Amino acid sequence: MQRSEVVALDKRHVWHPYTPMDEYIARTDPLVVVGAEGPYLFDADGTRYLDANGSWWVSTLGHRHPRLVRALTEQAGAFPHTSLAGVTHAPAARLAAELVALAPGADRAGLPEAERLSRVFYSDNGSTAVEVAIKMAAQYWAQNGRPARTRFITLSGAFHGETIGATSVGGVEVFRDVFGPLLFDVVHVPSPAEPAGWERALAQVEATLRAHPDEIAAVILEPLIQGAAGMHVYAPAFLRAVREATRAVDTFLIADEVFTGLGRTGARFACDLADVVPDLLCLAKALSGGLMPFAATLATERVFSGFAGGSERALYYGHSYCGNPLGAAVAREVLAVYRDEDVLGQVARKAPRVKAAFERMAADIPGVTRPRALGLVGAVDLGGGGYLARAGWRVYEAARRRGLYLRPLGDTVYVAPALNIPDAALDELLAGVEASLREVAHAGG
Ligand SMILES: *Cc1c(COP(=O)(O)O)cnc(C)c1O
């Protein structure tokens, strides 16, 4: 099929995510991907694009990693799917044990059994991983003596996914305002990534917990980086202090590591950088390396044991694809590749170059501000409003002409490439971002 025919069918029938469709249909010439390899996407017109965001943060080992493809096809040949109701299989069972062994706190001597992340609930994607964590927290308190604990504390700028529950605990106004009447009530505190510092956010978390200890089911947050809000990085000290504050009133901390988990920040989990063990931990995206929609919610032994003691106390929750064998087999192979290819070591080696490059861009290019970086994430903002109001998209277009797929978050330009991106490709990526920013800054200035 011709490229133009694909685009015509697409524009006739496909409704794209996060896309003003009238504008897209009128003006956008989409990438038409026909292949992918490592950090690259190939368009039907023969252009090669460097994938600056790992295809929405999932492709952490690059596209078509041969070991992941093999794990997927071998499992497909054995059995691609079973329910997980009265059924189990080696991929789900072994993956659960491997995740528990890697989880925050797993190697901390003296951590009480009740506080260990020892149980794994599978689902399909990041939103459902969060949704089930919310339900686990609410149901736990409902049937363990604190029935008024139904509210969640969440951060301004938080992003936890798309379902109504995940949207309710979100803090990005444009994603939630239109659904306002459908969302449950939460307590929003300021973002700890505010330029003024994290102390104000912490003071409000502490004050809310002190004032309403009987009402708060959990604090939910993205550890160390608020991703979708614009790659806002904050201090590990905030995360540690929130953990202490939740412990002081004995309520839960939900760590949404759908973006940060599995190496993005340079550690296995962002929680590890703050030496924090949450009560619930949400994983998706990198977990299955961009091959399958697959997610896991880890719970402590304490949370798990709050559902014992009678069938009416069980968690009545599940998805058709819970524990899907293809996803589980790929996820096991993802973990094996991390070990065998020392992926965390690779991130540690490359992270300083990302940080230095974004700092240089902010120092050198007029209108480019707020450089930030952590692990293999680097970001800058484009100066306030005016001709720069749509500058993120102008940078996108300038980057595309250079063979770079660099989708912005509003006026935040960022990279979150595959963690195993080869050095030469990383150089190409950083140079391409810089050149694209310069082009837009000069055109506008
Ligand atoms: C992407 C993301 C989600 C939602 O994951 P989906 O797989 O898109 O549903 C939730 N939380 C965070 C922190 C994310 O970055």
PDB file of C-alpha atoms and ligand atoms in Angstrom, residues 57 125-127 130 159-161 222 256 258-259 284-285, ligand 1:
ATOM      1  CA  TRP A  57       8.714   6.211  27.089  1.00  0.00           C
ATOM      2  CA  ASN A 125      -1.146  -0.468  31.219  1.00  0.00           C
ATOM      3  CA  GLY A 126      -0.057   2.352  33.457  1.00  0.00           C
ATOM      4  CA  SER A 127      -3.545   3.696  34.051  1.00  0.00           C
ATOM      5  CA  VAL A 130      -2.694   3.067  39.158  1.00  0.00           C
ATOM      6  CA  PHE A 159      -0.087  12.535  35.799  1.00  0.00           C
ATOM      7  CA  HIS A 160      -1.303   9.048  36.654  1.00  0.00           C
ATOM      8  CA  GLY A 161      -3.206   7.974  33.562  1.00  0.00           C
ATOM      9  CA  GLU A 222       5.441  10.120  40.668  1.00  0.00           C
ATOM     10  CA  ASP A 256       3.604   5.588  40.442  1.00  0.00           C
ATOM     11  CA  VAL A 258       5.117   3.843  35.370  1.00  0.00           C
ATOM     12  CA  PHE A 259       7.569   6.319  33.815  1.00  0.00           C
ATOM     13  CA  ALA A 284       4.166  -0.409  33.144  1.00  0.00           C
ATOM     14  CA  LYS A 285       5.869   1.250  30.122  1.00  0.00           C
TER      15      LYS A 285
HETATM   16  C1  LIG B   1       2.190   7.085  31.128  1.00  0.00           C
HETATM   17  C2  LIG B   1       1.903   7.143  32.578  1.00  0.00           C
HETATM   18  C3  LIG B   1       0.751   6.564  33.119  1.00  0.00           C
HETATM   19  C4  LIG B   1      -0.305   5.928  32.261  1.00  0.00           C
HETATM   20  O1  LIG B   1       0.186   4.814  31.587  1.00  0.00           O
HETATM   21  P1  LIG B   1      -0.609   4.272  30.290  1.00  0.00           P
HETATM   22  O2  LIG B   1       0.103   2.997  29.961  1.00  0.00           O
HETATM   23  O3  LIG B   1      -0.454   5.322  29.250  1.00  0.00           O
HETATM   24  O4  LIG B   1      -2.017   4.060  30.700  1.00  0.00           O
HETATM   25  C5  LIG B   1       0.583   6.597  34.482  1.00  0.00           C
HETATM   26  N1  LIG B   1       1.495   7.170  35.277  1.00  0.00           N
HETATM   27  C6  LIG B   1       2.616   7.748  34.800  1.00  0.00           C
HETATM   28  C7  LIG B   1       3.599   8.342  35.747  1.00  0.00           C
HETATM   29  C8  LIG B   1       2.854   7.762  33.430  1.00  0.00           C
HETATM   30  O5  LIG B   1       3.953   8.362  32.961  1.00  0.00           O
END
